[in-house]
Amino acid sequence: MSPGVKPYLTHLDAATLAAQLDHPDWLVIDVRHQLADPGYGERAYAEAHVAGARFLHCDRDLAGPLSGRNGRHPLPDPALFAATMAGLGLRPTTQVVVYDDAQGMIAGRLWWLLRWLGHPAVALLDGGWAAWLAAGGKTEAGAARVPPAVAGTAAVPRPGYTVDADFVEKNLSTVNLCLVDARAPDRYRGENESIDPVGGHIPGARNRFFKDNLQPDGRFKPAAELRAEWLALLAGAAPEQVVHQCGSGVSACLNLVAMEIAGLPGARLYPGSWSEWCADPARPLAR
């Protein structure tokens, strides 16, 4: 970005992106994905995408290898992820814009990952793919290109962005933890569980469905409205006490975006989330 230009740190609208679409220091990334159909995103991208956008796959690029006990979307290796982003053209001055067609569920994950590695100039396209089409945004077709191999850099995740299962378990009954579960209310209650082998939630977790941050058209609610809702949910807990989780550490990131928009920064992510938690039968659960 040009010196002195204020970066976009949470979200921006389709008109703003359209005005900067040809800017050499803006990078647009399509992360459309469906959990039940891992090939969906690449097919959708090939059919049509924001002109000039690159593609990243949720399972391959935004997550690391599975062990069976580290959740469905463990964090990627920092150096490999940094190399992938460098291969797309990411530089320290780059403004990144991310979008999906799942109400920000996947885009929020990439937003969080970039901030985790120290690149705050990343914003969600408010309303996602649908908003771009509704605004008459320029599109193109073509298969996704694999980023060229780039040597990994000394990528060091920023401290204070994550907690692990041990931290959660040790703090279940302390004031150090205000756990927020981003899954749909029925899955939070342990009903209609169709993804993970065990239904329920981590004891003490509060439920804030990630879609509750959005208006009916898929755009974020106004900042003041989000702030009021989040303050009511937290009931006096400080943002620094908040740990977000979901099924696998993906949709929870949209709650982190919403808290930033609401002026409540400082919350952390439990990346393993419910899929890691329930893999150990010795851990407590609630329904």
PDB file of C-alpha atoms in Angstrom:
ATOM      1  CA  MET A   1       0.000   0.000   0.000  1.00  0.00           C
ATOM      2  CA  SER A   2       1.053   3.588  -0.537  1.00  0.00           C
ATOM      3  CA  PRO A   3       2.753   5.280   2.428  1.00  0.00           C
ATOM      4  CA  GLY A   4       0.238   6.994   4.684  1.00  0.00           C
ATOM      5  CA  VAL A   5      -2.754   5.020   3.375  1.00  0.00           C
ATOM      6  CA  LYS A   6      -4.757   3.509   6.205  1.00  0.00           C
ATOM      7  CA  PRO A   7      -5.129  -0.275   5.788  1.00  0.00           C
ATOM      8  CA  TYR A   8      -8.397  -2.162   6.114  1.00  0.00           C
ATOM      9  CA  LEU A   9      -8.178  -4.400   9.180  1.00  0.00           C
ATOM     10  CA  THR A  10     -11.576  -6.078   9.528  1.00  0.00           C
ATOM     11  CA  HIS A  11     -13.919  -5.719   6.524  1.00  0.00           C
ATOM     12  CA  LEU A  12     -14.686  -3.588   3.489  1.00  0.00           C
ATOM     13  CA  ASP A  13     -17.534  -3.306   1.002  1.00  0.00           C
ATOM     14  CA  ALA A  14     -17.699  -4.365  -2.629  1.00  0.00           C
ATOM     15  CA  ALA A  15     -17.474  -0.787  -3.923  1.00  0.00           C
ATOM     16  CA  THR A  16     -14.198  -0.219  -2.086  1.00  0.00           C
ATOM     17  CA  LEU A  17     -12.707  -3.408  -3.471  1.00  0.00           C
ATOM     18  CA  ALA A  18     -13.913  -2.602  -7.001  1.00  0.00           C
ATOM     19  CA  ALA A  19     -12.142   0.763  -6.847  1.00  0.00           C
ATOM     20  CA  GLN A  20      -8.842  -0.913  -5.896  1.00  0.00           C
ATOM     21  CA  LEU A  21      -9.130  -4.118  -7.914  1.00  0.00           C
ATOM     22  CA  ASP A  22      -6.172  -3.284 -10.160  1.00  0.00           C
ATOM     23  CA  HIS A  23      -3.974  -1.903  -7.392  1.00  0.00           C
ATOM     24  CA  PRO A  24      -0.624  -3.743  -7.560  1.00  0.00           C
ATOM     25  CA  ASP A  25      -0.376  -4.001  -3.782  1.00  0.00           C
ATOM     26  CA  TRP A  26      -3.834  -5.475  -3.186  1.00  0.00           C
ATOM     27  CA  LEU A  27      -4.228  -9.253  -3.035  1.00  0.00           C
ATOM     28  CA  VAL A  28      -7.671 -10.849  -3.254  1.00  0.00           C
ATOM     29  CA  ILE A  29      -8.066 -14.465  -2.108  1.00  0.00           C
ATOM     30  CA  ASP A  30     -11.024 -16.777  -2.697  1.00  0.00           C
ATOM     31  CA  VAL A  31     -11.461 -19.415   0.022  1.00  0.00           C
ATOM     32  CA  ARG A  32     -14.852 -20.871  -0.873  1.00  0.00           C
ATOM     33  CA  HIS A  33     -15.219 -24.301   0.695  1.00  0.00           C
ATOM     34  CA  GLN A  34     -17.778 -26.832   1.877  1.00  0.00           C
ATOM     35  CA  LEU A  35     -16.961 -29.249   4.679  1.00  0.00           C
ATOM     36  CA  ALA A  36     -18.993 -32.036   3.081  1.00  0.00           C
ATOM     37  CA  ASP A  37     -17.551 -31.456  -0.412  1.00  0.00           C
ATOM     38  CA  PRO A  38     -13.824 -30.579  -0.271  1.00  0.00           C
ATOM     39  CA  GLY A  39     -13.626 -30.113  -4.054  1.00  0.00           C
ATOM     40  CA  TYR A  40     -16.427 -27.564  -4.171  1.00  0.00           C
ATOM     41  CA  GLY A  41     -14.272 -24.456  -3.790  1.00  0.00           C
ATOM     42  CA  GLU A  42     -11.974 -25.212  -6.697  1.00  0.00           C
ATOM     43  CA  ARG A  43     -14.937 -25.961  -8.959  1.00  0.00           C
ATOM     44  CA  ALA A  44     -16.696 -22.758  -7.946  1.00  0.00           C
ATOM     45  CA  TYR A  45     -13.513 -20.744  -8.460  1.00  0.00           C
ATOM     46  CA  ALA A  46     -12.986 -22.222 -11.928  1.00  0.00           C
ATOM     47  CA  GLU A  47     -16.537 -21.309 -12.896  1.00  0.00           C
ATOM     48  CA  ALA A  48     -16.253 -17.683 -11.747  1.00  0.00           C
ATOM     49  CA  HIS A  49     -14.330 -15.617  -9.198  1.00  0.00           C
ATOM     50  CA  VAL A  50     -13.436 -12.017  -8.422  1.00  0.00           C
ATOM     51  CA  ALA A  51     -11.207 -10.844 -11.251  1.00  0.00           C
ATOM     52  CA  GLY A  52      -7.579 -11.352 -10.305  1.00  0.00           C
ATOM     53  CA  ALA A  53      -8.331 -13.314  -7.138  1.00  0.00           C
ATOM     54  CA  ARG A  54      -6.159 -16.233  -6.141  1.00  0.00           C
ATOM     55  CA  PHE A  55      -7.464 -19.406  -4.483  1.00  0.00           C
ATOM     56  CA  LEU A  56      -6.547 -21.170  -1.240  1.00  0.00           C
ATOM     57  CA  HIS A  57      -8.031 -24.436  -0.040  1.00  0.00           C
ATOM     58  CA  CYS A  58      -9.282 -24.645   3.541  1.00  0.00           C
ATOM     59  CA  ASP A  59      -8.045 -28.190   4.149  1.00  0.00           C
ATOM     60  CA  ARG A  60      -4.743 -28.043   2.271  1.00  0.00           C
ATOM     61  CA  ASP A  61      -3.614 -24.445   2.763  1.00  0.00           C
ATOM     62  CA  LEU A  62      -5.334 -23.158   5.899  1.00  0.00           C
ATOM     63  CA  ALA A  63      -4.769 -26.280   8.005  1.00  0.00           C
ATOM     64  CA  GLY A  64      -2.022 -28.736   8.876  1.00  0.00           C
ATOM     65  CA  PRO A  65      -1.785 -32.542   8.939  1.00  0.00           C
ATOM     66  CA  LEU A  66      -4.298 -34.497  10.990  1.00  0.00           C
ATOM     67  CA  SER A  67      -3.194 -36.849  13.755  1.00  0.00           C
ATOM     68  CA  GLY A  68      -6.621 -38.042  14.839  1.00  0.00           C
ATOM     69  CA  ARG A  69      -6.317 -36.166  18.120  1.00  0.00           C
ATOM     70  CA  ASN A  70      -5.511 -32.587  17.036  1.00  0.00           C
ATOM     71  CA  GLY A  71      -8.892 -31.633  15.584  1.00  0.00           C
ATOM     72  CA  ARG A  72     -10.226 -31.482  12.048  1.00  0.00           C
ATOM     73  CA  HIS A  73      -8.367 -28.311  11.070  1.00  0.00           C
ATOM     74  CA  PRO A  74      -5.126 -28.017  13.058  1.00  0.00           C
ATOM     75  CA  LEU A  75      -3.080 -24.912  12.405  1.00  0.00           C
ATOM     76  CA  PRO A  76      -0.726 -25.050   9.422  1.00  0.00           C
ATOM     77  CA  ASP A  77       3.022 -25.019   9.899  1.00  0.00           C
ATOM     78  CA  PRO A  78       3.882 -21.294  10.141  1.00  0.00           C
ATOM     79  CA  ALA A  79       6.822 -21.439   7.722  1.00  0.00           C
ATOM     80  CA  LEU A  80       4.883 -23.420   5.118  1.00  0.00           C
ATOM     81  CA  PHE A  81       1.899 -21.100   5.404  1.00  0.00           C
ATOM     82  CA  ALA A  82       4.158 -18.052   5.082  1.00  0.00           C
ATOM     83  CA  ALA A  83       5.730 -19.601   1.990  1.00  0.00           C
ATOM     84  CA  THR A  84       2.299 -20.228   0.476  1.00  0.00           C
ATOM     85  CA  MET A  85       1.338 -16.611   1.053  1.00  0.00           C
ATOM     86  CA  ALA A  86       4.625 -15.355  -0.370  1.00  0.00           C
ATOM     87  CA  GLY A  87       3.940 -17.463  -3.440  1.00  0.00           C
ATOM     88  CA  LEU A  88       0.668 -15.579  -3.889  1.00  0.00           C
ATOM     89  CA  GLY A  89       2.535 -12.291  -3.768  1.00  0.00           C
ATOM     90  CA  LEU A  90       2.116 -11.272  -0.128  1.00  0.00           C
ATOM     91  CA  ARG A  91       4.539  -8.575   0.939  1.00  0.00           C
ATOM     92  CA  PRO A  92       4.661  -6.491   4.143  1.00  0.00           C
ATOM     93  CA  THR A  93       2.812  -3.662   2.401  1.00  0.00           C
ATOM     94  CA  THR A  94       0.090  -5.821   0.823  1.00  0.00           C
ATOM     95  CA  GLN A  95      -3.584  -5.210   1.559  1.00  0.00           C
ATOM     96  CA  VAL A  96      -5.264  -8.618   1.570  1.00  0.00           C
ATOM     97  CA  VAL A  97      -8.991  -9.071   0.917  1.00  0.00           C
ATOM     98  CA  VAL A  98     -10.573 -12.469   1.546  1.00  0.00           C
ATOM     99  CA  TYR A  99     -13.999 -13.816   0.635  1.00  0.00           C
ATOM    100  CA  ASP A 100     -16.150 -16.924   0.566  1.00  0.00           C
ATOM    101  CA  ASP A 101     -19.807 -17.782   0.016  1.00  0.00           C
ATOM    102  CA  ALA A 102     -20.344 -19.233   3.510  1.00  0.00           C
ATOM    103  CA  GLN A 103     -21.113 -16.019   5.409  1.00  0.00           C
ATOM    104  CA  GLY A 104     -17.467 -15.487   6.261  1.00  0.00           C
ATOM    105  CA  MET A 105     -16.962 -18.846   7.939  1.00  0.00           C
ATOM    106  CA  ILE A 106     -13.857 -19.729   5.888  1.00  0.00           C
ATOM    107  CA  ALA A 107     -12.684 -16.194   5.133  1.00  0.00           C
ATOM    108  CA  GLY A 108     -12.471 -15.484   8.846  1.00  0.00           C
ATOM    109  CA  ARG A 109      -9.978 -18.321   9.234  1.00  0.00           C
ATOM    110  CA  LEU A 110      -7.573 -16.787   6.701  1.00  0.00           C
ATOM    111  CA  TRP A 111      -8.092 -13.353   8.275  1.00  0.00           C
ATOM    112  CA  TRP A 112      -7.045 -14.795  11.637  1.00  0.00           C
ATOM    113  CA  LEU A 113      -4.102 -16.794  10.255  1.00  0.00           C
ATOM    114  CA  LEU A 114      -2.561 -13.723   8.641  1.00  0.00           C
ATOM    115  CA  ARG A 115      -2.901 -11.697  11.823  1.00  0.00           C
ATOM    116  CA  TRP A 116      -1.456 -14.644  13.771  1.00  0.00           C
ATOM    117  CA  LEU A 117       1.683 -14.337  11.628  1.00  0.00           C
ATOM    118  CA  GLY A 118       1.837 -10.575  12.010  1.00  0.00           C
ATOM    119  CA  HIS A 119       0.094  -9.279   8.878  1.00  0.00           C
ATOM    120  CA  PRO A 120      -2.822  -7.127  10.136  1.00  0.00           C
ATOM    121  CA  ALA A 121      -3.741  -5.557   6.766  1.00  0.00           C
ATOM    122  CA  VAL A 122      -6.373  -8.154   5.904  1.00  0.00           C
ATOM    123  CA  ALA A 123     -10.109  -7.600   5.530  1.00  0.00           C
ATOM    124  CA  LEU A 124     -13.165  -9.678   4.705  1.00  0.00           C
ATOM    125  CA  LEU A 125     -15.244  -8.676   1.700  1.00  0.00           C
ATOM    126  CA  ASP A 126     -18.430  -7.751   3.551  1.00  0.00           C
ATOM    127  CA  GLY A 127     -21.226  -9.982   2.291  1.00  0.00           C
ATOM    128  CA  GLY A 128     -18.776 -12.211   0.418  1.00  0.00           C
ATOM    129  CA  TRP A 129     -19.255 -13.531  -3.080  1.00  0.00           C
ATOM    130  CA  ALA A 130     -22.979 -12.736  -3.119  1.00  0.00           C
ATOM    131  CA  ALA A 131     -22.319  -9.064  -2.349  1.00  0.00           C
ATOM    132  CA  TRP A 132     -19.725  -8.894  -5.128  1.00  0.00           C
ATOM    133  CA  LEU A 133     -22.161 -10.285  -7.673  1.00  0.00           C
ATOM    134  CA  ALA A 134     -24.976  -8.031  -6.440  1.00  0.00           C
ATOM    135  CA  ALA A 135     -22.725  -5.003  -6.888  1.00  0.00           C
ATOM    136  CA  GLY A 136     -21.880  -6.019 -10.448  1.00  0.00           C
ATOM    137  CA  GLY A 137     -18.258  -6.671  -9.571  1.00  0.00           C
ATOM    138  CA  LYS A 138     -15.890  -7.820 -12.290  1.00  0.00           C
ATOM    139  CA  THR A 139     -15.445 -11.602 -12.503  1.00  0.00           C
ATOM    140  CA  GLU A 140     -13.409 -14.060 -14.515  1.00  0.00           C
ATOM    141  CA  ALA A 141     -13.209 -17.829 -14.925  1.00  0.00           C
ATOM    142  CA  GLY A 142     -10.338 -20.284 -14.913  1.00  0.00           C
ATOM    143  CA  ALA A 143      -8.802 -23.005 -12.805  1.00  0.00           C
ATOM    144  CA  ALA A 144      -6.860 -22.145  -9.683  1.00  0.00           C
ATOM    145  CA  ARG A 145      -3.101 -21.814 -10.091  1.00  0.00           C
ATOM    146  CA  VAL A 146      -0.866 -23.557  -7.586  1.00  0.00           C
ATOM    147  CA  PRO A 147       1.422 -21.047  -5.835  1.00  0.00           C
ATOM    148  CA  PRO A 148       5.062 -21.497  -6.869  1.00  0.00           C
ATOM    149  CA  ALA A 149       7.403 -23.021  -4.341  1.00  0.00           C
ATOM    150  CA  VAL A 150       8.975 -20.319  -2.203  1.00  0.00           C
ATOM    151  CA  ALA A 151      11.514 -20.892   0.526  1.00  0.00           C
ATOM    152  CA  GLY A 152       9.959 -20.775   3.962  1.00  0.00           C
ATOM    153  CA  THR A 153      10.757 -17.700   6.025  1.00  0.00           C
ATOM    154  CA  ALA A 154      11.355 -17.381   9.731  1.00  0.00           C
ATOM    155  CA  ALA A 155       7.633 -17.134  10.392  1.00  0.00           C
ATOM    156  CA  VAL A 156       7.028 -16.655  14.105  1.00  0.00           C
ATOM    157  CA  PRO A 157       3.400 -16.679  15.283  1.00  0.00           C
ATOM    158  CA  ARG A 158       2.466 -13.737  17.479  1.00  0.00           C
ATOM    159  CA  PRO A 159       2.210 -14.646  21.174  1.00  0.00           C
ATOM    160  CA  GLY A 160      -1.122 -14.510  22.933  1.00  0.00           C
ATOM    161  CA  TYR A 161      -3.234 -15.589  19.961  1.00  0.00           C
ATOM    162  CA  THR A 162      -3.974 -19.195  20.921  1.00  0.00           C
ATOM    163  CA  VAL A 163      -4.532 -21.512  23.846  1.00  0.00           C
ATOM    164  CA  ASP A 164      -4.352 -25.300  23.916  1.00  0.00           C
ATOM    165  CA  ALA A 165      -6.559 -28.010  25.390  1.00  0.00           C
ATOM    166  CA  ASP A 166      -4.528 -28.156  28.597  1.00  0.00           C
ATOM    167  CA  PHE A 167      -5.098 -24.450  29.219  1.00  0.00           C
ATOM    168  CA  VAL A 168      -8.816 -24.831  28.628  1.00  0.00           C
ATOM    169  CA  GLU A 169      -9.103 -27.853  30.932  1.00  0.00           C
ATOM    170  CA  LYS A 170      -7.099 -26.238  33.735  1.00  0.00           C
ATOM    171  CA  ASN A 171      -9.178 -23.057  33.574  1.00  0.00           C
ATOM    172  CA  LEU A 172     -12.695 -24.436  33.132  1.00  0.00           C
ATOM    173  CA  SER A 173     -13.707 -23.199  36.585  1.00  0.00           C
ATOM    174  CA  THR A 174     -11.537 -20.082  36.866  1.00  0.00           C
ATOM    175  CA  VAL A 175     -12.053 -16.431  35.976  1.00  0.00           C
ATOM    176  CA  ASN A 176      -9.144 -16.726  33.536  1.00  0.00           C
ATOM    177  CA  LEU A 177     -11.429 -18.252  30.912  1.00  0.00           C
ATOM    178  CA  CYS A 178     -14.592 -17.100  29.182  1.00  0.00           C
ATOM    179  CA  LEU A 179     -15.157 -19.749  26.548  1.00  0.00           C
ATOM    180  CA  VAL A 180     -17.369 -18.942  23.543  1.00  0.00           C
ATOM    181  CA  ASP A 181     -18.607 -21.668  21.169  1.00  0.00           C
ATOM    182  CA  ALA A 182     -19.409 -20.466  17.625  1.00  0.00           C
ATOM    183  CA  ARG A 183     -21.373 -23.504  16.450  1.00  0.00           C
ATOM    184  CA  ALA A 184     -25.081 -23.567  15.673  1.00  0.00           C
ATOM    185  CA  PRO A 185     -27.234 -23.803  18.839  1.00  0.00           C
ATOM    186  CA  ASP A 186     -28.374 -27.362  18.130  1.00  0.00           C
ATOM    187  CA  ARG A 187     -24.824 -28.660  17.790  1.00  0.00           C
ATOM    188  CA  TYR A 188     -23.814 -26.716  20.902  1.00  0.00           C
ATOM    189  CA  ARG A 189     -26.602 -28.527  22.778  1.00  0.00           C
ATOM    190  CA  GLY A 190     -25.368 -31.883  21.468  1.00  0.00           C
ATOM    191  CA  GLU A 191     -28.249 -32.322  19.028  1.00  0.00           C
ATOM    192  CA  ASN A 192     -28.045 -33.168  15.317  1.00  0.00           C
ATOM    193  CA  GLU A 193     -24.278 -33.695  15.454  1.00  0.00           C
ATOM    194  CA  SER A 194     -23.344 -34.776  11.926  1.00  0.00           C
ATOM    195  CA  ILE A 195     -19.641 -33.857  11.758  1.00  0.00           C
ATOM    196  CA  ASP A 196     -17.904 -34.942  14.946  1.00  0.00           C
ATOM    197  CA  PRO A 197     -18.232 -38.390  16.566  1.00  0.00           C
ATOM    198  CA  VAL A 198     -19.443 -36.999  19.894  1.00  0.00           C
ATOM    199  CA  GLY A 199     -22.123 -34.376  20.479  1.00  0.00           C
ATOM    200  CA  GLY A 200     -22.085 -31.708  23.156  1.00  0.00           C
ATOM    201  CA  HIS A 201     -19.932 -28.784  24.230  1.00  0.00           C
ATOM    202  CA  ILE A 202     -17.070 -27.956  26.562  1.00  0.00           C
ATOM    203  CA  PRO A 203     -18.457 -27.361  30.071  1.00  0.00           C
ATOM    204  CA  GLY A 204     -19.041 -23.688  30.812  1.00  0.00           C
ATOM    205  CA  ALA A 205     -18.867 -22.554  27.194  1.00  0.00           C
ATOM    206  CA  ARG A 206     -21.294 -19.847  26.105  1.00  0.00           C
ATOM    207  CA  ASN A 207     -22.905 -20.074  22.691  1.00  0.00           C
ATOM    208  CA  ARG A 208     -22.569 -17.320  20.089  1.00  0.00           C
ATOM    209  CA  PHE A 209     -23.445 -18.724  16.665  1.00  0.00           C
ATOM    210  CA  PHE A 210     -21.082 -17.064  14.193  1.00  0.00           C
ATOM    211  CA  LYS A 211     -23.987 -16.127  11.916  1.00  0.00           C
ATOM    212  CA  ASP A 212     -25.470 -13.996  14.716  1.00  0.00           C
ATOM    213  CA  ASN A 213     -22.839 -11.368  13.849  1.00  0.00           C
ATOM    214  CA  LEU A 214     -24.446 -10.812  10.464  1.00  0.00           C
ATOM    215  CA  GLN A 215     -27.467  -9.069   9.030  1.00  0.00           C
ATOM    216  CA  PRO A 216     -29.942 -11.011   6.850  1.00  0.00           C
ATOM    217  CA  ASP A 217     -28.015  -9.984   3.713  1.00  0.00           C
ATOM    218  CA  GLY A 218     -24.821 -11.555   5.055  1.00  0.00           C
ATOM    219  CA  ARG A 219     -23.081  -8.289   5.895  1.00  0.00           C
ATOM    220  CA  PHE A 220     -21.808  -7.536   9.392  1.00  0.00           C
ATOM    221  CA  LYS A 221     -24.120  -5.797  11.827  1.00  0.00           C
ATOM    222  CA  PRO A 222     -23.119  -2.210  12.715  1.00  0.00           C
ATOM    223  CA  ALA A 223     -20.233  -1.929  15.165  1.00  0.00           C
ATOM    224  CA  ALA A 224     -22.380  -0.453  17.942  1.00  0.00           C
ATOM    225  CA  GLU A 225     -24.894  -3.291  17.671  1.00  0.00           C
ATOM    226  CA  LEU A 226     -22.159  -5.912  17.755  1.00  0.00           C
ATOM    227  CA  ARG A 227     -20.572  -4.256  20.766  1.00  0.00           C
ATOM    228  CA  ALA A 228     -23.841  -4.250  22.713  1.00  0.00           C
ATOM    229  CA  GLU A 229     -24.507  -7.902  21.919  1.00  0.00           C
ATOM    230  CA  TRP A 230     -21.005  -9.021  22.801  1.00  0.00           C
ATOM    231  CA  LEU A 231     -20.916  -7.075  26.057  1.00  0.00           C
ATOM    232  CA  ALA A 232     -24.195  -8.715  27.040  1.00  0.00           C
ATOM    233  CA  LEU A 233     -22.827 -12.176  26.250  1.00  0.00           C
ATOM    234  CA  LEU A 234     -19.547 -11.626  28.081  1.00  0.00           C
ATOM    235  CA  ALA A 235     -21.372 -10.284  31.145  1.00  0.00           C
ATOM    236  CA  GLY A 236     -18.385  -8.445  32.549  1.00  0.00           C
ATOM    237  CA  ALA A 237     -15.605 -10.702  31.266  1.00  0.00           C
ATOM    238  CA  ALA A 238     -12.737  -8.798  29.662  1.00  0.00           C
ATOM    239  CA  PRO A 239     -11.871  -9.513  26.014  1.00  0.00           C
ATOM    240  CA  GLU A 240      -8.497 -10.862  27.153  1.00  0.00           C
ATOM    241  CA  GLN A 241     -10.307 -13.603  29.109  1.00  0.00           C
ATOM    242  CA  VAL A 242     -12.259 -14.731  26.045  1.00  0.00           C
ATOM    243  CA  VAL A 243     -11.279 -17.895  24.175  1.00  0.00           C
ATOM    244  CA  HIS A 244     -13.150 -18.728  20.985  1.00  0.00           C
ATOM    245  CA  GLN A 245     -13.800 -22.240  19.711  1.00  0.00           C
ATOM    246  CA  CYS A 246     -16.175 -24.053  17.385  1.00  0.00           C
ATOM    247  CA  GLY A 247     -15.986 -27.483  15.786  1.00  0.00           C
ATOM    248  CA  SER A 248     -12.474 -27.211  14.390  1.00  0.00           C
ATOM    249  CA  GLY A 249     -11.219 -23.652  14.852  1.00  0.00           C
ATOM    250  CA  VAL A 250     -12.623 -22.262  11.590  1.00  0.00           C
ATOM    251  CA  SER A 251     -16.007 -20.591  12.147  1.00  0.00           C
ATOM    252  CA  ALA A 252     -14.843 -19.348  15.571  1.00  0.00           C
ATOM    253  CA  CYS A 253     -12.598 -16.896  13.736  1.00  0.00           C
ATOM    254  CA  LEU A 254     -15.632 -14.943  12.557  1.00  0.00           C
ATOM    255  CA  ASN A 255     -16.465 -14.250  16.201  1.00  0.00           C
ATOM    256  CA  LEU A 256     -12.944 -12.866  16.555  1.00  0.00           C
ATOM    257  CA  VAL A 257     -13.549 -10.588  13.561  1.00  0.00           C
ATOM    258  CA  ALA A 258     -16.830  -9.419  15.089  1.00  0.00           C
ATOM    259  CA  MET A 259     -15.196  -8.577  18.400  1.00  0.00           C
ATOM    260  CA  GLU A 260     -12.560  -6.528  16.562  1.00  0.00           C
ATOM    261  CA  ILE A 261     -15.288  -4.625  14.706  1.00  0.00           C
ATOM    262  CA  ALA A 262     -17.027  -4.080  18.057  1.00  0.00           C
ATOM    263  CA  GLY A 263     -13.874  -2.529  19.506  1.00  0.00           C
ATOM    264  CA  LEU A 264     -13.220  -5.492  21.802  1.00  0.00           C
ATOM    265  CA  PRO A 265      -9.788  -6.815  20.751  1.00  0.00           C
ATOM    266  CA  GLY A 266      -7.597  -9.237  22.656  1.00  0.00           C
ATOM    267  CA  ALA A 267      -9.537 -12.520  22.537  1.00  0.00           C
ATOM    268  CA  ARG A 268      -7.785 -15.789  21.696  1.00  0.00           C
ATOM    269  CA  LEU A 269      -8.527 -18.935  19.698  1.00  0.00           C
ATOM    270  CA  TYR A 270      -8.549 -22.565  20.835  1.00  0.00           C
ATOM    271  CA  PRO A 271      -7.613 -24.042  17.425  1.00  0.00           C
ATOM    272  CA  GLY A 272      -8.365 -27.670  18.276  1.00  0.00           C
ATOM    273  CA  SER A 273     -11.883 -26.782  19.397  1.00  0.00           C
ATOM    274  CA  TRP A 274     -14.584 -29.408  19.923  1.00  0.00           C
ATOM    275  CA  SER A 275     -13.152 -31.899  17.404  1.00  0.00           C
ATOM    276  CA  GLU A 276      -9.905 -32.092  19.400  1.00  0.00           C
ATOM    277  CA  TRP A 277     -11.598 -31.861  22.801  1.00  0.00           C
ATOM    278  CA  CYS A 278     -13.980 -34.766  22.212  1.00  0.00           C
ATOM    279  CA  ALA A 279     -11.229 -36.997  20.783  1.00  0.00           C
ATOM    280  CA  ASP A 280     -10.089 -37.639  24.372  1.00  0.00           C
ATOM    281  CA  PRO A 281     -12.890 -39.468  26.254  1.00  0.00           C
ATOM    282  CA  ALA A 282     -11.331 -38.436  29.560  1.00  0.00           C
ATOM    283  CA  ARG A 283     -12.225 -34.783  28.972  1.00  0.00           C
ATOM    284  CA  PRO A 284     -15.529 -33.590  30.420  1.00  0.00           C
ATOM    285  CA  LEU A 285     -18.448 -32.565  28.215  1.00  0.00           C
ATOM    286  CA  ALA A 286     -21.850 -31.003  28.648  1.00  0.00           C
ATOM    287  CA  ARG A 287     -25.129 -31.313  26.779  1.00  0.00           C
TER     288      ARG A 287
END
